[in-house]
Amino acid sequence: MKRKRTSKRKTTVTIHDVARAAGTSPSTVSRVLTGSANVSAAKREAVLEAIQAVGYAPNLLARGLKTQLTYSLGLILNDIQSPFFSAAAKGAQDCAMQRGYAILLCDTGEEPAAQKRCLEMLRAKQVDGVIFAPTTGAAMILDSFLQAGTHFVQIDRQVEGLPISSVVVNDDQASYEAVHHLIANGYRRIAILTSELSVTTHDRRLGGFKRALSEAGLALPDSFVLRGRTSSSDGYRLAHKALSYSRRPDALFVTSSRLGVGALRAIRDARLRVRDDIGIVIFDDIPAFALMHPSITAVRQPAYEIGWKAAEIIIESLESEEPPPPQQVVLPAELVIRESSVPRR
Amino acid sequence: MKRKRTSKRKTTVTIHDVARAAGTSPSTVSRVLTGSANVSAAKREAVLEAIQAVGYAPNLLARGLKTQLTYSLGLILNDIQSPFFSAAAKGAQDCAMQRGYAILLCDTGEEPAAQKRCLEMLRAKQVDGVIFAPTTGAAMILDSFLQAGTHFVQIDRQVEGLPISSVVVNDDQASYEAVHHLIANGYRRIAILTSELSVTTHDRRLGGFKRALSEAGLALPDSFVLRGRTSSSDGYRLAHKALSYSRRPDALFVTSSRLGVGALRAIRDARLRVRDDIGIVIFDDIPAFALMHPSITAVRQPAYEIGWKAAEIIIESLESEEPPPPQQVVLPAELVIRESSVPRR
DNA sequence: CTGTTAGCGCCTTCAT
DNA sequence: ATGAAGGCGCTAACAG
């Protein structure tokens, strides 16, 4: 962790150098930089030229130290490789960039310990705000940060009962509709593949699933609720198990695309035909689902918009005089009906 | 862009507070924090306790201003949503995190202007180094940064002729092998779908393609080299065009997964059968390719390793006394043979 | 081993 | 409109 300074810093050019080159004082240079006060057109010109001449670039560390504002936002995700989170990251990045903020990226891999380390690091870096998808154990860590006045907004998941803004989708309702759609298409023995993680996302999707079933008067054997971790191999394992039941399900509702990909592989390996032997709807759409034979019905989430909106909320709250009260934004997820849930004939 | 300070900062606790609580001086606190010098066990204890008691968290801005070291790395990508880049991002993030560095994420969307803005922002933030996938126009912008002593490493693409480290795959050879494989499986009229962007990646893939063809004594009509942008709709358009030729190709080599996804859709819409009517190999593998019917042969890139290695190179060079000379790392991409390139019969 | 001193680069009163 | 002075929080000599 130790490191020596190399000769790198000889080239450090500061507002002093600019001032000297422009024949004025550092304060004046600072004023044209921030635009905070009036300076005569002549001086301003001189300064601007001097900046070019000496190749000056501002040092945001120094500025931040002085102003207590860093114009950077933390972004804590569980898996940047998932299409959902990478789209959200892009949305947040684009919005932040446009408003002059930078994004510090953290990937927790769903590890509470990593989540804690990320939060601490972000605090030490003095980020102005944090966008994050909480994983288990977030609540207790968060307290101290809220007291420190850090602005937060949660995405995808929610830690309930905390006065924090959030941007999520209508997990319950969208799941309800997806399952309702399966039922309407004649499927009766529907199993759910979901995560054992206690995050709101999966809980609510399970909730919508159950609601649709009970509303239709359909039974739900305990064995039809299959829980695992979130990798695609877990999806494989879960689906494999479900398909091995003597009375196996005739349809699957899967609460994440990763699990879904694994489940599809299991179906294939079991030599079962998607749609004819087993219907399937997956929560969270990925481009590949449209390409498959048969194509896969999925619930599309506005991931990019979620990320964008989260950044927007944070920046607004940062830049307003009175920090606005926490807001809960719920964006609609959309059922994209393809072939895997619609039997022929 | 203007913003008032809120009442947030009342809670700022510094090493002074710690010092007071521990009955010692700020320097001693600093010493236990950095471990730079010996302090008596008693004092150290007192300081450690005081830190807990007053809820102190270090301010890395201030430290960085003093030490000229920020322990943060810039990461400039063209599209975080692409599986390749998001895997690379994760690799870089994991390595950086492990070594105590943070990652500042920038997404250029392949825009030279955005690339420039990102670079400037990163410089202003005083990052210790930058990992980046250059897009067109990178060369000229880079110069000034190299002089400023910023450490760089390129991934995926290369700006040639600059003394910068890079981590790439063996684009030429892997492409050669992929096309050779198509030829060995009886395909003869092979077209390539690639990008019009002049980045080394696509150029080299085209190079390997041509090499395999000429070595086999196969002709390459100009119309069989199709170039577009990089979206999947471009892939669709290009493939659609190729398939409409009176003497259409019997196989496609596609130089990116995005283009490939579009091409597959075009094949499907044209009611052609992958493999039997038209063979296909795609450079850059994504999980979905394994799931399709028939499954898609692809060139798998070690994206995570590329990101990891890039971070490692930068950190090593940062932490070594003598900055080591730039190194060019070439990781092997692997041809994953599935069904789309292997005719039955 | 420990406290004091002097900045890192910048912004911001305060005088002028 | 402009310059001088002080300090953001921290570390690194320098003394003792």
XYZ file of C-alpha atoms (C1' of nucleotides) in Angstrom:
722
model
C 0.000 0.000 0.000
C 2.953 2.278 0.377
C 4.044 4.291 -2.530
C 6.702 6.800 -3.284
C 6.108 9.922 -5.217
C 7.581 9.717 -8.639
C 8.873 12.719 -10.524
C 5.371 13.076 -11.886
C 4.452 16.189 -10.013
C 6.968 18.523 -11.449
C 4.308 19.535 -13.935
C 1.815 20.749 -11.363
C 0.505 24.058 -12.577
C -1.726 26.032 -10.246
C -3.712 29.211 -10.322
C -0.593 30.967 -9.085
C 1.151 30.161 -12.331
C -1.840 31.356 -14.262
C -1.953 34.553 -12.222
C 1.672 35.266 -12.849
C 1.340 34.641 -16.578
C -1.706 36.884 -16.705
C -0.177 39.590 -14.579
C -2.785 39.401 -11.874
C -3.518 37.689 -8.583
C -4.687 34.165 -7.760
C -7.970 35.485 -6.435
C -8.836 36.979 -9.773
C -8.027 33.759 -11.541
C -10.240 31.935 -9.099
C -13.007 34.400 -9.795
C -12.993 33.814 -13.516
C -12.821 30.082 -12.879
C -15.882 30.029 -10.674
C -17.659 32.977 -12.289
C -18.550 33.981 -8.763
C -17.879 37.703 -9.115
C -17.294 40.354 -11.724
C -13.915 40.815 -13.257
C -13.058 43.293 -15.972
C -13.214 42.020 -19.518
C -9.539 42.772 -19.999
C -8.376 40.729 -17.032
C -10.724 37.943 -17.880
C -9.229 37.727 -21.352
C -5.735 37.727 -19.975
C -6.570 34.986 -17.529
C -8.258 32.848 -20.141
C -5.249 33.133 -22.388
C -2.855 32.409 -19.576
C -4.801 29.267 -18.746
C -4.234 28.010 -22.259
C -0.643 29.154 -22.323
C 0.450 27.410 -19.159
C -1.842 24.414 -19.662
C -3.715 24.825 -16.442
C -6.250 22.267 -15.251
C -8.181 22.775 -12.046
C -7.572 20.558 -9.057
C -10.934 19.360 -7.883
C -9.497 17.905 -4.720
C -8.439 21.289 -3.533
C -11.669 22.872 -4.600
C -13.678 20.166 -2.914
C -11.724 20.481 0.263
C -12.567 24.134 0.363
C -16.177 24.009 -0.759
C -17.188 20.705 0.804
C -18.620 19.752 -2.568
C -17.037 17.096 -4.720
C -19.481 16.752 -7.563
C -19.159 13.044 -7.382
C -21.735 10.389 -6.668
C -21.255 6.861 -5.437
C -22.983 4.029 -7.255
C -23.232 0.747 -5.402
C -24.480 -2.239 -7.354
C -24.589 -5.929 -6.711
C -23.460 -7.055 -10.096
C -22.457 -4.715 -12.836
C -22.478 -7.639 -15.245
C -26.208 -8.109 -15.036
C -27.985 -6.358 -17.900
C -30.320 -4.685 -15.475
C -27.620 -3.099 -13.384
C -25.415 -2.178 -16.277
C -28.308 -0.366 -17.916
C -29.038 1.378 -14.639
C -25.383 2.306 -14.361
C -25.444 3.799 -17.798
C -28.547 5.804 -17.014
C -27.018 7.140 -13.836
C -23.761 7.878 -15.588
C -25.390 9.757 -18.435
C -27.469 11.895 -16.131
C -24.573 12.584 -13.795
C -22.263 13.450 -16.641
C -24.746 15.845 -18.119
C -25.060 17.665 -14.835
C -21.352 17.758 -14.188
C -21.063 14.953 -11.683
C -18.746 11.956 -11.730
C -19.640 8.422 -10.752
C -17.658 6.251 -8.376
C -18.491 2.666 -9.162
C -18.713 -0.075 -6.564
C -19.703 -3.666 -7.087
C -20.567 -5.603 -3.975
C -21.286 -8.980 -5.506
C -24.158 -9.125 -3.030
C -21.682 -9.347 -0.140
C -22.671 -7.425 2.974
C -19.015 -6.998 3.893
C -18.163 -5.493 0.533
C -21.180 -3.253 0.786
C -19.877 -1.923 4.063
C -16.416 -1.317 2.660
C -17.859 0.514 -0.319
C -19.967 2.774 1.828
C -17.004 3.641 3.993
C -14.817 4.326 1.029
C -17.404 6.578 -0.524
C -17.779 8.497 2.651
C -14.029 8.948 2.918
C -14.003 10.213 -0.639
C -16.601 12.738 0.396
C -19.088 11.928 -2.314
C -22.052 14.260 -2.379
C -24.520 11.409 -2.626
C -24.941 7.690 -3.118
C -27.157 5.686 -5.425
C -27.355 2.140 -4.284
C -29.016 -1.209 -4.498
C -29.012 -2.393 -0.906
C -28.235 -5.973 -0.090
C -28.825 -7.747 3.203
C -27.561 -5.891 6.223
C -27.808 -2.455 4.682
C -30.095 -1.007 7.317
C -27.697 -0.973 10.212
C -24.783 0.389 8.224
C -26.878 3.138 6.788
C -27.809 4.849 10.020
C -24.460 6.442 10.640
C -24.292 7.746 7.117
C -27.678 9.318 7.255
C -26.617 11.173 10.339
C -23.532 12.369 8.518
C -25.926 13.978 6.068
C -25.038 11.960 3.011
C -27.802 11.963 0.426
C -29.030 8.546 -0.581
C -31.353 6.989 -3.090
C -32.029 3.306 -3.365
C -32.692 1.541 -6.634
C -34.156 -1.845 -7.416
C -34.394 -2.862 -3.784
C -35.682 -1.076 -0.743
C -34.729 -1.066 2.865
C -38.070 -0.377 4.371
C -38.776 2.007 7.152
C -35.877 4.342 6.403
C -36.442 7.920 5.292
C -34.629 7.437 1.988
C -35.776 8.069 -1.551
C -36.080 5.104 -3.850
C -36.670 4.243 -7.472
C -38.099 0.809 -8.107
C -40.569 -0.939 -10.387
C -44.035 -2.209 -9.554
C -42.735 -5.678 -8.765
C -45.908 -6.967 -7.244
C -48.311 -5.789 -9.907
C -46.086 -6.704 -12.850
C -45.615 -10.187 -11.425
C -49.305 -10.516 -10.861
C -49.960 -9.658 -14.486
C -47.306 -12.024 -15.754
C -48.725 -14.931 -13.807
C -52.256 -13.968 -14.663
C -51.185 -14.108 -18.290
C -49.895 -17.654 -17.832
C -53.133 -18.693 -16.236
C -55.143 -17.080 -19.002
C -53.183 -19.163 -21.451
C -54.195 -22.373 -19.832
C -51.298 -23.128 -17.518
C -52.407 -24.473 -14.175
C -49.495 -25.941 -12.289
C -47.213 -22.958 -12.021
C -44.009 -22.989 -10.013
C -41.848 -20.029 -9.066
C -38.048 -19.879 -9.130
C -36.773 -17.118 -6.912
C -34.033 -15.964 -4.627
C -33.566 -16.863 -1.017
C -32.164 -13.379 -0.416
C -34.541 -11.340 1.624
C -34.707 -8.310 -0.574
C -37.916 -6.533 -1.367
C -37.609 -7.222 -5.060
C -37.968 -10.948 -4.809
C -40.439 -10.816 -1.962
C -42.787 -8.632 -3.938
C -42.501 -10.702 -7.060
C -43.408 -13.731 -5.008
C -46.284 -11.743 -3.582
C -47.715 -10.927 -6.996
C -47.294 -14.530 -8.017
C -49.240 -15.796 -5.040
C -51.937 -13.210 -5.497
C -52.573 -14.242 -9.087
C -52.701 -17.889 -8.128
C -55.049 -17.520 -5.216
C -57.274 -15.199 -7.175
C -57.613 -17.928 -9.792
C -58.246 -20.508 -7.116
C -55.095 -22.397 -8.000
C -53.172 -24.423 -5.459
C -49.588 -23.695 -4.591
C -47.760 -26.706 -3.167
C -44.795 -25.747 -1.001
C -42.558 -27.624 -3.364
C -43.527 -25.198 -6.124
C -41.726 -22.315 -4.454
C -38.063 -22.909 -5.211
C -35.424 -20.660 -3.731
C -31.709 -20.433 -4.386
C -28.929 -17.953 -4.855
C -28.966 -15.803 -7.954
C -26.483 -17.311 -10.394
C -27.612 -18.989 -13.569
C -26.373 -22.306 -12.240
C -28.776 -21.884 -9.354
C -31.494 -21.365 -11.912
C -30.433 -24.580 -13.557
C -30.471 -26.492 -10.304
C -33.842 -25.164 -9.243
C -35.491 -25.839 -12.589
C -33.931 -29.265 -12.758
C -35.448 -30.062 -9.413
C -38.865 -28.754 -10.358
C -38.882 -30.725 -13.579
C -38.038 -33.939 -11.791
C -41.184 -33.932 -9.683
C -43.493 -36.822 -10.494
C -46.214 -34.276 -11.073
C -44.119 -31.524 -12.528
C -45.242 -27.955 -13.102
C -46.604 -26.996 -16.505
C -45.191 -23.483 -16.248
C -42.419 -21.553 -14.536
C -42.346 -17.995 -13.306
C -38.735 -16.944 -12.748
C -37.888 -13.797 -10.818
C -34.604 -12.863 -12.448
C -33.000 -13.143 -15.846
C -29.941 -14.903 -14.478
C -32.035 -17.591 -12.891
C -34.075 -17.662 -16.072
C -31.110 -18.376 -18.299
C -30.187 -21.307 -16.108
C -33.753 -22.563 -16.083
C -33.908 -22.521 -19.868
C -30.780 -24.600 -20.028
C -32.290 -27.101 -17.627
C -35.437 -27.336 -19.694
C -33.372 -27.954 -22.749
C -31.277 -30.622 -21.076
C -34.423 -32.322 -19.865
C -35.500 -32.533 -23.511
C -38.643 -30.657 -22.728
C -40.089 -28.143 -25.139
C -40.535 -24.609 -23.943
C -44.152 -23.552 -24.387
C -45.588 -26.939 -25.372
C -44.257 -28.938 -22.449
C -43.619 -26.065 -20.134
C -44.552 -22.416 -20.268
C -42.203 -19.798 -18.894
C -42.165 -16.119 -18.048
C -39.045 -14.445 -16.745
C -38.906 -11.264 -14.725
C -36.308 -8.962 -16.331
C -35.887 -8.984 -20.062
C -32.604 -9.412 -21.899
C -32.010 -9.072 -25.663
C -31.432 -12.765 -26.133
C -34.948 -13.666 -25.069
C -36.310 -12.147 -28.256
C -33.999 -14.274 -30.353
C -34.690 -17.688 -28.983
C -36.926 -20.393 -30.424
C -39.471 -20.120 -29.121
C -38.923 -16.568 -27.967
C -39.259 -15.934 -24.266
C -41.972 -13.898 -22.620
C -40.451 -11.534 -20.099
C -41.144 -8.570 -17.859
C -39.174 -5.629 -19.180
C -37.858 -3.186 -16.600
C -36.951 0.389 -17.488
C -33.469 -0.046 -16.082
C -31.850 2.872 -17.821
C -34.601 5.173 -16.649
C -34.269 3.894 -13.107
C -30.603 4.814 -13.033
C -31.219 8.163 -14.640
C -34.050 9.036 -12.307
C -32.039 8.061 -9.271
C -29.202 10.359 -10.285
C -31.660 13.097 -10.986
C -33.325 12.829 -7.606
C -30.012 12.993 -5.825
C -28.746 15.938 -7.783
C -31.950 17.875 -7.336
C -31.900 17.289 -3.637
C -28.254 18.278 -3.514
C -28.808 21.487 -5.351
C -31.973 22.660 -3.701
C -31.892 24.971 -0.733
C -34.205 22.919 1.361
C -33.516 19.227 0.920
C -36.863 17.903 -0.349
C -38.505 15.047 1.548
C -37.663 11.497 0.439
C -39.718 10.370 -2.516
C -40.677 6.888 -3.588
C -40.719 6.562 -7.351
C -42.334 3.479 -8.852
C -41.772 2.976 -12.552
C -43.926 0.528 -14.508
C -42.452 -2.736 -15.701
C -43.998 -4.067 -18.868
C -44.984 -7.607 -19.773
C -43.547 -8.433 -23.176
C -45.561 -11.332 -24.489
C -43.633 -13.604 -26.800
C -43.976 -17.278 -27.572
C -42.890 -19.125 -24.453
C -46.132 -18.436 -22.631
C -48.612 -18.863 -25.444
C -49.382 -22.461 -26.428
C -50.165 -23.057 -30.063
C -53.595 -24.372 -31.047
C -24.541 24.280 -11.264
C -24.612 26.570 -8.309
C -25.348 25.129 -5.004
C -25.579 26.366 -1.477
C -24.100 24.571 1.418
C -26.746 22.984 3.512
C -26.433 22.535 7.216
C -24.879 19.175 6.454
C -21.376 20.004 7.545
C -22.010 20.550 11.195
C -21.007 16.954 11.714
C -17.526 17.260 10.278
C -15.183 15.541 12.664
C -11.467 15.842 12.003
C -8.270 14.505 13.441
C -8.255 17.519 15.703
C -11.335 16.244 17.410
C -9.785 12.837 17.705
C -6.618 14.352 19.107
C -8.479 16.306 21.698
C -10.526 13.292 22.756
C -7.371 11.221 22.986
C -5.401 13.876 24.801
C -2.724 14.125 22.171
C -1.831 16.035 19.029
C -3.144 15.801 15.483
C 0.174 14.554 14.178
C 0.073 11.568 16.444
C -3.391 10.752 15.255
C -2.153 11.062 11.717
C 0.700 8.744 12.524
C -1.529 5.990 13.756
C -3.770 6.532 10.776
C -1.006 6.161 8.228
C 1.189 3.843 10.252
C 4.084 5.926 9.039
C 5.981 6.082 12.291
C 6.117 4.532 15.712
C 3.808 5.663 18.416
C 3.641 4.269 21.926
C 1.146 1.514 22.500
C -0.645 3.628 25.065
C -1.204 6.568 22.765
C -2.187 4.342 19.918
C -4.835 2.750 22.078
C -6.146 6.107 23.156
C -6.307 7.315 19.573
C -8.060 4.218 18.359
C -10.631 4.551 21.074
C -11.110 8.214 20.404
C -11.702 7.488 16.744
C -14.573 5.227 17.671
C -15.857 7.583 20.292
C -16.108 10.639 18.108
C -17.047 8.702 14.958
C -14.133 9.876 12.915
C -13.819 9.034 9.214
C -10.804 10.186 7.224
C -11.157 12.808 4.545
C -9.427 11.452 1.490
C -9.674 14.745 -0.313
C -7.478 16.411 2.218
C -5.088 13.512 2.306
C -4.894 13.414 -1.455
C -4.268 17.096 -1.666
C -1.350 16.688 0.627
C 0.105 13.469 -0.721
C -0.722 13.950 -4.397
C -2.155 10.456 -4.331
C -5.850 9.808 -4.602
C -6.044 6.059 -4.798
C -8.561 6.333 -7.544
C -8.479 5.142 -11.111
C -10.462 6.339 -14.091
C -12.205 3.770 -16.260
C -13.309 4.939 -19.683
C -15.491 2.583 -21.685
C -17.532 2.932 -24.816
C -20.557 1.093 -23.615
C -20.944 -0.286 -20.158
C -24.011 -2.175 -21.316
C -22.062 -4.456 -23.571
C -21.276 -7.752 -21.851
C -17.640 -7.419 -22.808
C -17.156 -4.039 -21.209
C -19.233 -4.758 -18.178
C -17.171 -7.855 -17.495
C -14.007 -5.829 -17.967
C -15.389 -3.212 -15.607
C -16.034 -5.825 -12.997
C -12.537 -7.218 -13.345
C -11.020 -3.787 -12.982
C -13.260 -2.969 -10.076
C -12.484 -6.158 -8.200
C -8.753 -5.733 -8.606
C -8.851 -2.059 -7.696
C -10.997 -2.682 -4.663
C -8.698 -5.388 -3.410
C -5.731 -3.074 -3.623
C -7.502 -0.138 -2.049
C -8.308 1.881 -5.129
C -11.627 3.306 -6.246
C -12.955 3.394 -9.780
C -14.377 6.450 -11.490
C -16.622 5.245 -14.267
C -17.021 7.020 -17.590
C -19.055 5.892 -20.554
C -18.321 7.647 -23.808
C -20.871 5.960 -26.039
C -18.109 5.929 -28.622
C -18.269 9.728 -28.875
C -14.918 11.476 -29.255
C -16.326 14.579 -27.578
C -17.462 12.626 -24.553
C -14.130 10.882 -24.433
C -12.417 14.226 -24.221
C -14.703 15.447 -21.472
C -14.119 12.278 -19.495
C -10.386 12.577 -19.738
C -10.467 16.169 -18.588
C -12.730 15.377 -15.718
C -10.514 12.550 -14.592
C -7.503 14.739 -14.711
C -9.254 17.401 -12.668
C -10.154 14.754 -10.137
C -6.491 13.872 -9.921
C -6.898 10.188 -10.584
C -3.687 8.244 -10.234
C -4.227 6.391 -13.484
C -6.658 5.666 -16.268
C -7.819 2.444 -17.852
C -9.479 3.123 -21.113
C -10.806 1.794 -24.378
C -9.834 4.497 -26.847
C -12.243 5.552 -29.533
C -11.459 7.619 -32.585
C -9.525 10.769 -31.906
C -7.866 9.503 -28.749
C -4.323 10.017 -29.946
C -4.291 13.787 -30.002
C -6.050 14.214 -26.699
C -3.710 11.808 -25.020
C -0.498 13.660 -25.582
C -1.111 16.358 -23.048
C -2.043 13.826 -20.425
C 1.027 11.750 -20.960
C 3.103 14.805 -20.394
C 1.212 15.488 -17.214
C 2.478 12.102 -16.089
C -0.853 10.313 -15.801
C -0.507 6.558 -15.990
C -2.512 4.917 -18.730
C -3.403 1.476 -19.922
C -5.550 0.761 -22.921
C -7.901 -2.173 -23.130
C -9.663 -3.798 -26.050
C -8.425 -1.207 -28.548
C -5.023 0.275 -29.153
C -3.834 3.636 -30.278
C -0.708 2.599 -32.038
C 2.632 4.291 -31.802
C 2.099 5.652 -28.305
C 4.214 4.492 -25.377
C 1.258 3.187 -23.421
C 0.611 -0.216 -21.944
C -2.256 -2.214 -23.326
C -4.241 -5.349 -22.657
C -5.953 -6.833 -25.674
C -6.762 -10.202 -27.196
C -5.185 -11.855 -30.199
C -7.826 -10.483 -32.534
C -6.071 -11.437 -35.724
C -5.204 -14.992 -34.812
C -8.509 -15.774 -33.146
C -10.360 -14.478 -36.180
C -8.159 -16.475 -38.461
C -8.976 -19.617 -36.544
C -12.677 -18.889 -36.511
C -12.808 -18.406 -40.246
C -10.544 -21.339 -40.842
C -13.013 -23.392 -38.850
C -15.863 -22.264 -41.102
C -13.877 -23.217 -44.179
C -12.985 -26.589 -42.719
C -16.675 -27.184 -42.268
C -17.404 -26.679 -45.911
C -18.452 -23.066 -46.084
C -17.050 -21.287 -49.098
C -18.775 -17.967 -49.650
C -18.050 -16.214 -46.394
C -18.958 -12.603 -45.741
C -17.841 -10.430 -42.861
C -19.976 -7.988 -40.883
C -17.840 -5.431 -39.153
C -17.576 -1.869 -37.944
C -16.688 1.150 -39.966
C -14.935 2.575 -36.933
C -11.240 2.609 -37.419
C -10.226 0.892 -34.255
C -7.585 -1.774 -34.131
C -9.995 -4.369 -32.856
C -12.112 -4.491 -35.971
C -9.203 -3.965 -38.319
C -7.365 -6.941 -36.924
C -10.400 -9.151 -36.981
C -10.857 -8.249 -40.613
C -7.193 -9.001 -41.139
C -7.457 -12.504 -39.711
C -10.561 -13.079 -41.774
C -8.814 -12.125 -44.996
C -5.781 -14.165 -44.142
C -7.812 -17.319 -43.660
C -9.658 -16.754 -46.909
C -6.622 -16.091 -49.051
C -4.764 -18.991 -47.500
C -7.621 -21.242 -48.580
C -7.639 -19.691 -52.024
C -11.134 -18.330 -51.519
C -12.334 -15.194 -53.257
C -13.531 -12.168 -51.345
C -15.860 -9.949 -53.355
C -15.921 -6.356 -52.137
C -19.606 -6.721 -51.453
C -18.795 -9.389 -48.873
C -17.160 -6.901 -46.558
C -20.047 -5.097 -44.914
C -19.404 -2.198 -42.572
C -21.718 -0.239 -40.327
C -21.951 1.271 -36.895
C -22.037 -1.052 -33.916
C -25.642 -1.307 -32.792
C -27.623 -4.485 -33.207
C -29.870 -2.735 -35.706
C -26.794 -2.116 -37.823
C -26.119 -5.819 -37.629
C -29.641 -6.441 -38.798
C -29.281 -4.060 -41.700
C -25.938 -5.419 -42.799
C -27.034 -9.033 -42.633
C -30.253 -8.229 -44.398
C -28.282 -6.703 -47.207
C -25.888 -9.622 -47.454
C -28.732 -12.113 -47.529
C -30.449 -10.272 -50.340
C -27.594 -10.746 -52.789
C -28.502 -12.935 -55.745
C -25.533 -15.063 -54.877
C -25.681 -14.741 -51.166
C -22.990 -15.844 -48.741
C -23.222 -19.291 -47.176
C -21.617 -18.108 -43.953
C -21.151 -14.950 -41.889
C -18.276 -13.910 -39.689
C -19.419 -11.114 -37.395
C -16.923 -9.051 -35.444
C -19.015 -8.104 -32.437
C -21.783 -9.622 -30.383
C -24.035 -6.622 -30.826
C -23.822 -6.843 -34.585
C -24.228 -10.585 -34.233
C -27.488 -10.338 -32.347
C -28.889 -8.138 -35.093
C -27.621 -10.488 -37.774
C -29.334 -13.444 -36.147
C -32.575 -11.560 -36.155
C -32.177 -10.787 -39.839
C -31.496 -14.428 -40.622
C -34.581 -15.385 -38.744
C -36.735 -12.805 -40.487
C -35.413 -13.991 -43.824
C -36.685 -17.456 -42.925
C -33.249 -18.886 -43.350
C -31.951 -21.595 -41.091
C -28.801 -20.914 -39.160
C -26.207 -23.589 -39.931
C -28.074 -25.346 -42.758
C -28.737 -22.310 -44.918
C -26.101 -20.076 -43.458
C -23.248 -20.696 -41.070
C -22.262 -18.069 -38.531
C -19.466 -17.349 -36.110
C -19.556 -14.287 -33.891
C -16.572 -12.618 -32.285
C -17.365 -12.084 -28.599
C -19.435 -14.621 -26.776
C -22.507 -13.878 -24.683
C -24.440 -16.311 -22.491
C -27.422 -16.369 -24.797
C -25.456 -17.892 -27.655
C -25.199 -21.155 -25.781
C -28.945 -21.271 -25.345
C -30.125 -20.771 -28.864
C -31.280 -23.378 -31.354
C -28.982 -24.052 -32.974
C -26.451 -22.739 -30.512
C -24.047 -20.136 -31.824
C -20.331 -20.628 -32.313
C -18.450 -17.671 -30.905
C -15.037 -16.372 -29.956
C -14.891 -16.037 -26.213
C -12.809 -13.173 -24.850
C -11.440 -13.182 -21.313
C -13.075 -9.851 -20.571
C -12.934 -10.047 -16.794
C -9.260 -10.921 -16.920
C -8.582 -8.042 -19.278
C -10.081 -5.574 -16.840
C -8.312 -7.142 -13.895
C -4.967 -7.206 -15.636
C -5.298 -3.609 -16.736
C -5.924 -2.484 -13.180
C -3.037 -4.581 -11.996
C -0.622 -3.111 -14.497
C -1.552 0.402 -13.542
C -1.332 -0.195 -9.842
C 2.025 -1.917 -10.149
C 3.399 0.906 -12.185
C 2.000 3.399 -9.718
C 3.528 1.681 -6.766
C 6.905 0.858 -8.145
C 9.838 3.193 -7.646
C 10.857 3.256 -11.254
C 7.807 3.320 -13.499
C 8.261 0.158 -15.569
C 8.264 0.458 -19.353
C 4.914 0.110 -21.130
C 3.934 -3.483 -21.691
C 1.697 -4.979 -24.312
C -0.307 -7.870 -22.920
C -2.112 -10.104 -25.375
C -4.563 -12.551 -23.868
C -5.847 -15.479 -25.900
C -9.425 -15.483 -27.135
C -10.913 -18.916 -27.513
C -13.101 -20.321 -30.258
C -16.123 -21.967 -28.696
C -17.481 -24.328 -31.297
C -21.201 -24.883 -31.072
C -23.782 -25.758 -33.683
C -24.099 -22.736 -35.930
C -20.877 -23.450 -37.782
C -21.081 -27.202 -38.066
C -23.450 -28.524 -40.732
C -25.198 -31.814 -40.054
C -25.107 -34.615 -42.595
C 8.331 9.110 20.759
C 5.725 13.463 20.337
C 4.185 18.316 19.424
C 4.804 22.353 16.439
C 5.060 24.302 11.911
C 4.303 24.748 7.213
C 2.034 24.020 3.369
C -0.907 20.846 -0.661
C -4.387 24.157 -4.327
C -8.204 26.499 -3.957
C -12.048 29.767 -2.541
C -13.750 33.596 0.065
C -14.293 37.134 3.255
C -12.107 41.445 4.069
C -10.120 45.542 2.866
C -8.806 48.524 -0.597
C -12.859 45.487 -9.576
C -8.885 43.565 -7.313
C -5.240 41.860 -3.909
C -4.016 39.989 0.637
C -4.931 36.805 4.170
C -6.841 32.761 6.282
C -8.197 28.127 6.345
C -10.667 23.518 4.389
C -8.306 18.490 6.728
C -4.409 16.310 6.362
C 0.719 14.830 6.300
C 5.660 15.456 6.642
C 9.641 17.560 7.954
C 11.592 19.710 11.940
C 12.681 20.154 16.596
C 12.740 18.602 21.046
